[in-house]
Amino acid sequence: MTEEEIRGLFREMREDSVPADSLARVRMRVAERTAARRGWKLAVWVLAPLCLLMLAVALRSPAPPLRIELPALPPVRVAPAVVQSRPRHVVRRPKPPMLIRIETPDPEVVILLVGN
Amino acid sequence: MHASAVICGTARVASEPFETIVRRREAQVLRIAFRILGNWADAEDVAQETFLRLHRHGTGFRDEAALGSWLYRVTVNLCFDRTRAAKPAAEMPELQAQAISAESSVIREQAKEKLMAALAMLPAKERAAVVLREIEGLTTAEVAGVLGSSEVTVRSQISRAMARLRGVLRREEV
């Protein structure tokens, strides 16, 4: 086979048809995969702005500070500071013993009770 | 459609939807992949991956030529990835037995099958250069652009490939 014949055959191959089932398979597989990708893309397109929106709302309007109205309290009086003094050393004097005198009808007899 | 015409086309691609591009280009991509890989199953995988990459890339090409060039480059590179591990056929594959007929069309078909089998024995780069230049009809400059090499390299690859093809087919005739 000469080079010209080879080139002639190549030129003929240019017009060769492609099997229809191969084409259909490629088209179907590409459509399936791109549809799946499109689903993800759609989800991202929907969810991403939603997340951004929520974030923006959260950042721009912070919750108002919680105010609790309390009834007016009477002014607090501050007690003067109590200075605690040291316990003094107390010297106790001995008390005189308690004396109870009971007189009897007999002047000679007197009962004396002595207690602490 | 002639491949050069496709590469040097108009700027209609800019607003074309992805599905339309697939329908318009699927046969071309599949055919190139088949010529380089030698079987339809692998060619289908490569065509599918090519279009998925196109989908990821987006269809915003400046014109038809840019799209054509991009598709050729991706298809050929994916074919190279597939053939990198596999060595080229060492021997002519067994052709399907056909009833020998005197009809010229059958003879031509057999010759084409022999040529395809011989093509499968070439190194991947030479095979791609021959497929793009001789079968798809791209210019040498376009082939160089797709393969990322110089025109001189492409010419030399094609010349070497043709010599090898002649040698293989001559041996077959003997």
PDB file of C-alpha atoms in Angstrom, chain B:
ATOM      1  CA  MET B   1     -18.138  18.706   8.598  1.00  0.00           C
ATOM      2  CA  HIS B   2     -14.459  19.236   7.945  1.00  0.00           C
ATOM      3  CA  ALA B   3     -12.485  19.682  11.126  1.00  0.00           C
ATOM      4  CA  SER B   4     -10.632  22.790   9.972  1.00  0.00           C
ATOM      5  CA  ALA B   5     -13.929  24.391   9.169  1.00  0.00           C
ATOM      6  CA  VAL B   6     -15.024  23.620  12.699  1.00  0.00           C
ATOM      7  CA  ILE B   7     -11.883  25.060  14.250  1.00  0.00           C
ATOM      8  CA  CYS B   8     -11.991  28.191  12.129  1.00  0.00           C
ATOM      9  CA  GLY B   9     -15.721  28.659  12.592  1.00  0.00           C
ATOM     10  CA  THR B  10     -17.698  31.671  13.563  1.00  0.00           C
ATOM     11  CA  ALA B  11     -18.420  33.183  16.934  1.00  0.00           C
ATOM     12  CA  ARG B  12     -21.764  31.486  17.383  1.00  0.00           C
ATOM     13  CA  VAL B  13     -20.679  29.436  20.381  1.00  0.00           C
ATOM     14  CA  ALA B  14     -20.768  32.261  22.876  1.00  0.00           C
ATOM     15  CA  SER B  15     -24.446  31.969  23.721  1.00  0.00           C
ATOM     16  CA  GLU B  16     -24.983  28.322  22.837  1.00  0.00           C
ATOM     17  CA  PRO B  17     -26.336  26.065  25.579  1.00  0.00           C
ATOM     18  CA  PHE B  18     -24.277  23.109  26.738  1.00  0.00           C
ATOM     19  CA  GLU B  19     -26.708  20.481  25.400  1.00  0.00           C
ATOM     20  CA  THR B  20     -26.549  21.954  21.899  1.00  0.00           C
ATOM     21  CA  ILE B  21     -22.764  21.868  21.908  1.00  0.00           C
ATOM     22  CA  VAL B  22     -22.825  18.234  23.040  1.00  0.00           C
ATOM     23  CA  ARG B  23     -25.181  17.254  20.218  1.00  0.00           C
ATOM     24  CA  ARG B  24     -23.137  19.130  17.658  1.00  0.00           C
ATOM     25  CA  ARG B  25     -19.753  17.809  18.764  1.00  0.00           C
ATOM     26  CA  GLU B  26     -20.381  14.365  20.246  1.00  0.00           C
ATOM     27  CA  ALA B  27     -19.771  12.406  17.033  1.00  0.00           C
ATOM     28  CA  GLN B  28     -16.536  14.261  16.362  1.00  0.00           C
ATOM     29  CA  VAL B  29     -15.174  13.760  19.896  1.00  0.00           C
ATOM     30  CA  LEU B  30     -16.202  10.098  19.922  1.00  0.00           C
ATOM     31  CA  ARG B  31     -14.639   9.474  16.518  1.00  0.00           C
ATOM     32  CA  ILE B  32     -11.286  11.013  17.471  1.00  0.00           C
ATOM     33  CA  ALA B  33     -11.197   9.059  20.722  1.00  0.00           C
ATOM     34  CA  PHE B  34     -11.993   5.849  18.857  1.00  0.00           C
ATOM     35  CA  ARG B  35      -9.289   6.460  16.259  1.00  0.00           C
ATOM     36  CA  ILE B  36      -6.684   7.002  18.965  1.00  0.00           C
ATOM     37  CA  LEU B  37      -7.825   4.330  21.429  1.00  0.00           C
ATOM     38  CA  GLY B  38      -9.032   1.700  18.982  1.00  0.00           C
ATOM     39  CA  ASN B  39     -12.178   0.624  20.830  1.00  0.00           C
ATOM     40  CA  TRP B  40     -15.598   2.145  21.331  1.00  0.00           C
ATOM     41  CA  ALA B  41     -15.941   1.441  25.065  1.00  0.00           C
ATOM     42  CA  ASP B  42     -12.866   3.492  25.960  1.00  0.00           C
ATOM     43  CA  ALA B  43     -13.816   6.113  23.381  1.00  0.00           C
ATOM     44  CA  GLU B  44     -17.220   6.518  25.037  1.00  0.00           C
ATOM     45  CA  ASP B  45     -15.581   7.019  28.447  1.00  0.00           C
ATOM     46  CA  VAL B  46     -13.244   9.653  27.024  1.00  0.00           C
ATOM     47  CA  ALA B  47     -16.078  11.442  25.217  1.00  0.00           C
ATOM     48  CA  GLN B  48     -18.152  11.474  28.392  1.00  0.00           C
ATOM     49  CA  GLU B  49     -15.273  12.861  30.457  1.00  0.00           C
ATOM     50  CA  THR B  50     -14.527  15.478  27.783  1.00  0.00           C
ATOM     51  CA  PHE B  51     -18.083  16.809  27.922  1.00  0.00           C
ATOM     52  CA  LEU B  52     -18.185  16.744  31.706  1.00  0.00           C
ATOM     53  CA  ARG B  53     -15.036  18.846  31.714  1.00  0.00           C
ATOM     54  CA  LEU B  54     -16.672  21.181  29.228  1.00  0.00           C
ATOM     55  CA  HIS B  55     -19.630  21.465  31.596  1.00  0.00           C
ATOM     56  CA  ARG B  56     -17.334  22.332  34.509  1.00  0.00           C
ATOM     57  CA  HIS B  57     -15.290  24.716  32.348  1.00  0.00           C
ATOM     58  CA  GLY B  58     -18.361  26.452  30.982  1.00  0.00           C
ATOM     59  CA  THR B  59     -19.282  27.180  27.404  1.00  0.00           C
ATOM     60  CA  GLY B  60     -18.133  30.765  27.327  1.00  0.00           C
ATOM     61  CA  PHE B  61     -15.607  30.428  24.529  1.00  0.00           C
ATOM     62  CA  ARG B  62     -14.835  33.483  22.489  1.00  0.00           C
ATOM     63  CA  ASP B  63     -15.629  31.673  19.238  1.00  0.00           C
ATOM     64  CA  GLU B  64     -16.122  28.304  17.598  1.00  0.00           C
ATOM     65  CA  ALA B  65     -12.401  27.939  16.947  1.00  0.00           C
ATOM     66  CA  ALA B  66     -11.567  28.267  20.622  1.00  0.00           C
ATOM     67  CA  LEU B  67     -14.186  25.665  21.514  1.00  0.00           C
ATOM     68  CA  GLY B  68     -12.956  23.279  18.799  1.00  0.00           C
ATOM     69  CA  SER B  69      -9.365  23.647  19.871  1.00  0.00           C
ATOM     70  CA  TRP B  70     -10.290  23.118  23.546  1.00  0.00           C
ATOM     71  CA  LEU B  71     -12.302  19.980  22.740  1.00  0.00           C
ATOM     72  CA  TYR B  72      -9.518  18.489  20.612  1.00  0.00           C
ATOM     73  CA  ARG B  73      -6.918  19.191  23.294  1.00  0.00           C
ATOM     74  CA  VAL B  74      -8.952  17.692  26.136  1.00  0.00           C
ATOM     75  CA  THR B  75      -9.982  14.635  24.101  1.00  0.00           C
ATOM     76  CA  VAL B  76      -6.432  13.914  22.972  1.00  0.00           C
ATOM     77  CA  ASN B  77      -5.006  14.417  26.471  1.00  0.00           C
ATOM     78  CA  LEU B  78      -7.597  12.080  27.979  1.00  0.00           C
ATOM     79  CA  CYS B  79      -6.719   9.511  25.311  1.00  0.00           C
ATOM     80  CA  PHE B  80      -3.031   9.911  26.205  1.00  0.00           C
ATOM     81  CA  ASP B  81      -3.863   9.315  29.855  1.00  0.00           C
ATOM     82  CA  ARG B  82      -5.598   6.095  28.889  1.00  0.00           C
ATOM     83  CA  THR B  83      -2.851   4.870  26.566  1.00  0.00           C
ATOM     84  CA  ARG B  84       0.029   5.861  28.879  1.00  0.00           C
ATOM     85  CA  ALA B  85      -0.218   2.666  30.892  1.00  0.00           C
ATOM     86  CA  ALA B  86      -0.998   0.444  27.913  1.00  0.00           C
ATOM     87  CA  LYS B  87       1.761  -0.221  25.405  1.00  0.00           C
ATOM     88  CA  PRO B  88       0.954   0.003  21.710  1.00  0.00           C
ATOM     89  CA  ALA B  89       0.007  -3.274  20.102  1.00  0.00           C
ATOM     90  CA  ALA B  90       3.085  -5.260  19.183  1.00  0.00           C
ATOM     91  CA  GLU B  91       1.346  -7.204  16.487  1.00  0.00           C
ATOM     92  CA  MET B  92      -1.469  -6.594  14.093  1.00  0.00           C
ATOM     93  CA  PRO B  93      -4.672  -7.540  15.887  1.00  0.00           C
ATOM     94  CA  GLU B  94      -6.671 -10.335  14.391  1.00  0.00           C
ATOM     95  CA  LEU B  95      -9.237  -8.833  12.113  1.00  0.00           C
ATOM     96  CA  GLN B  96     -12.772 -10.093  12.120  1.00  0.00           C
ATOM     97  CA  ALA B  97     -13.170 -12.850   9.609  1.00  0.00           C
ATOM     98  CA  GLN B  98     -15.207 -11.618   6.667  1.00  0.00           C
ATOM     99  CA  ALA B  99     -16.367 -13.420   3.633  1.00  0.00           C
ATOM    100  CA  ILE B 100     -13.984 -12.525   0.846  1.00  0.00           C
ATOM    101  CA  SER B 101     -15.958 -10.726  -1.745  1.00  0.00           C
ATOM    102  CA  ALA B 102     -15.008  -9.228  -5.027  1.00  0.00           C
ATOM    103  CA  GLU B 103     -16.928  -6.128  -4.249  1.00  0.00           C
ATOM    104  CA  SER B 104     -14.678  -3.145  -3.927  1.00  0.00           C
ATOM    105  CA  SER B 105     -16.503  -1.684  -0.946  1.00  0.00           C
ATOM    106  CA  VAL B 106     -15.761  -4.774   1.106  1.00  0.00           C
ATOM    107  CA  ILE B 107     -12.125  -4.650   0.029  1.00  0.00           C
ATOM    108  CA  ARG B 108     -11.966  -0.990   1.031  1.00  0.00           C
ATOM    109  CA  GLU B 109     -13.498  -1.789   4.400  1.00  0.00           C
ATOM    110  CA  GLN B 110     -10.952  -4.536   4.963  1.00  0.00           C
ATOM    111  CA  ALA B 111      -8.144  -2.178   3.987  1.00  0.00           C
ATOM    112  CA  LYS B 112      -9.479   0.387   6.449  1.00  0.00           C
ATOM    113  CA  GLU B 113      -9.586  -2.198   9.203  1.00  0.00           C
ATOM    114  CA  LYS B 114      -5.998  -3.178   8.444  1.00  0.00           C
ATOM    115  CA  LEU B 115      -4.990   0.455   8.502  1.00  0.00           C
ATOM    116  CA  MET B 116      -6.732   1.003  11.837  1.00  0.00           C
ATOM    117  CA  ALA B 117      -4.973  -2.039  13.244  1.00  0.00           C
ATOM    118  CA  ALA B 118      -1.632  -0.707  12.007  1.00  0.00           C
ATOM    119  CA  LEU B 119      -2.465   2.683  13.497  1.00  0.00           C
ATOM    120  CA  ALA B 120      -2.930   1.018  16.888  1.00  0.00           C
ATOM    121  CA  MET B 121       0.715  -0.083  16.757  1.00  0.00           C
ATOM    122  CA  LEU B 122       2.029   3.487  16.624  1.00  0.00           C
ATOM    123  CA  PRO B 123       3.155   5.397  19.710  1.00  0.00           C
ATOM    124  CA  ALA B 124       0.336   7.510  21.143  1.00  0.00           C
ATOM    125  CA  LYS B 125       1.729  10.895  20.067  1.00  0.00           C
ATOM    126  CA  GLU B 126       2.332   9.800  16.489  1.00  0.00           C
ATOM    127  CA  ARG B 127      -1.103   8.188  16.386  1.00  0.00           C
ATOM    128  CA  ALA B 128      -2.741  11.375  17.633  1.00  0.00           C
ATOM    129  CA  ALA B 129      -0.826  13.484  15.112  1.00  0.00           C
ATOM    130  CA  VAL B 130      -1.914  11.220  12.239  1.00  0.00           C
ATOM    131  CA  VAL B 131      -5.535  11.095  13.427  1.00  0.00           C
ATOM    132  CA  LEU B 132      -5.782  14.865  13.745  1.00  0.00           C
ATOM    133  CA  ARG B 133      -3.876  15.711  10.565  1.00  0.00           C
ATOM    134  CA  GLU B 134      -4.855  12.949   8.166  1.00  0.00           C
ATOM    135  CA  ILE B 135      -8.281  11.834   9.372  1.00  0.00           C
ATOM    136  CA  GLU B 136      -9.709  14.945  11.022  1.00  0.00           C
ATOM    137  CA  GLY B 137      -8.058  17.196   8.455  1.00  0.00           C
ATOM    138  CA  LEU B 138      -6.553  19.773  10.818  1.00  0.00           C
ATOM    139  CA  THR B 139      -3.659  21.855   9.587  1.00  0.00           C
ATOM    140  CA  THR B 140      -0.170  21.152  10.889  1.00  0.00           C
ATOM    141  CA  ALA B 141      -0.299  24.346  12.961  1.00  0.00           C
ATOM    142  CA  GLU B 142      -3.610  23.322  14.510  1.00  0.00           C
ATOM    143  CA  VAL B 143      -2.291  19.857  15.324  1.00  0.00           C
ATOM    144  CA  ALA B 144       0.776  21.445  16.919  1.00  0.00           C
ATOM    145  CA  GLY B 145      -1.514  23.666  18.993  1.00  0.00           C
ATOM    146  CA  VAL B 146      -3.593  20.705  20.169  1.00  0.00           C
ATOM    147  CA  LEU B 147      -0.591  18.535  20.995  1.00  0.00           C
ATOM    148  CA  GLY B 148       1.374  21.388  22.527  1.00  0.00           C
ATOM    149  CA  SER B 149       4.378  20.898  20.275  1.00  0.00           C
ATOM    150  CA  SER B 150       5.983  22.667  17.349  1.00  0.00           C
ATOM    151  CA  GLU B 151       4.963  22.306  13.716  1.00  0.00           C
ATOM    152  CA  VAL B 152       8.351  20.778  12.915  1.00  0.00           C
ATOM    153  CA  THR B 153       7.776  18.096  15.537  1.00  0.00           C
ATOM    154  CA  VAL B 154       4.317  17.346  14.160  1.00  0.00           C
ATOM    155  CA  ARG B 155       5.639  17.045  10.598  1.00  0.00           C
ATOM    156  CA  SER B 156       8.353  14.706  11.738  1.00  0.00           C
ATOM    157  CA  GLN B 157       5.897  12.628  13.794  1.00  0.00           C
ATOM    158  CA  ILE B 158       3.547  12.288  10.823  1.00  0.00           C
ATOM    159  CA  SER B 159       6.372  11.413   8.455  1.00  0.00           C
ATOM    160  CA  ARG B 160       7.691   8.743  10.851  1.00  0.00           C
ATOM    161  CA  ALA B 161       4.186   7.410  11.413  1.00  0.00           C
ATOM    162  CA  MET B 162       3.475   7.129   7.685  1.00  0.00           C
ATOM    163  CA  ALA B 163       6.739   5.258   7.148  1.00  0.00           C
ATOM    164  CA  ARG B 164       5.831   2.837   9.949  1.00  0.00           C
ATOM    165  CA  LEU B 165       2.322   2.338   8.581  1.00  0.00           C
ATOM    166  CA  ARG B 166       3.695   1.588   5.130  1.00  0.00           C
ATOM    167  CA  GLY B 167       6.115  -0.910   6.620  1.00  0.00           C
ATOM    168  CA  VAL B 168       3.467  -2.692   8.673  1.00  0.00           C
ATOM    169  CA  LEU B 169       0.990  -2.857   5.804  1.00  0.00           C
ATOM    170  CA  ARG B 170       3.691  -4.082   3.407  1.00  0.00           C
ATOM    171  CA  ARG B 171       4.530  -6.917   5.785  1.00  0.00           C
ATOM    172  CA  GLU B 172       0.840  -7.764   5.931  1.00  0.00           C
ATOM    173  CA  GLU B 173       0.586  -7.942   2.158  1.00  0.00           C
ATOM    174  CA  VAL B 174       3.496 -10.347   1.870  1.00  0.00           C
TER     175      VAL B 174
END
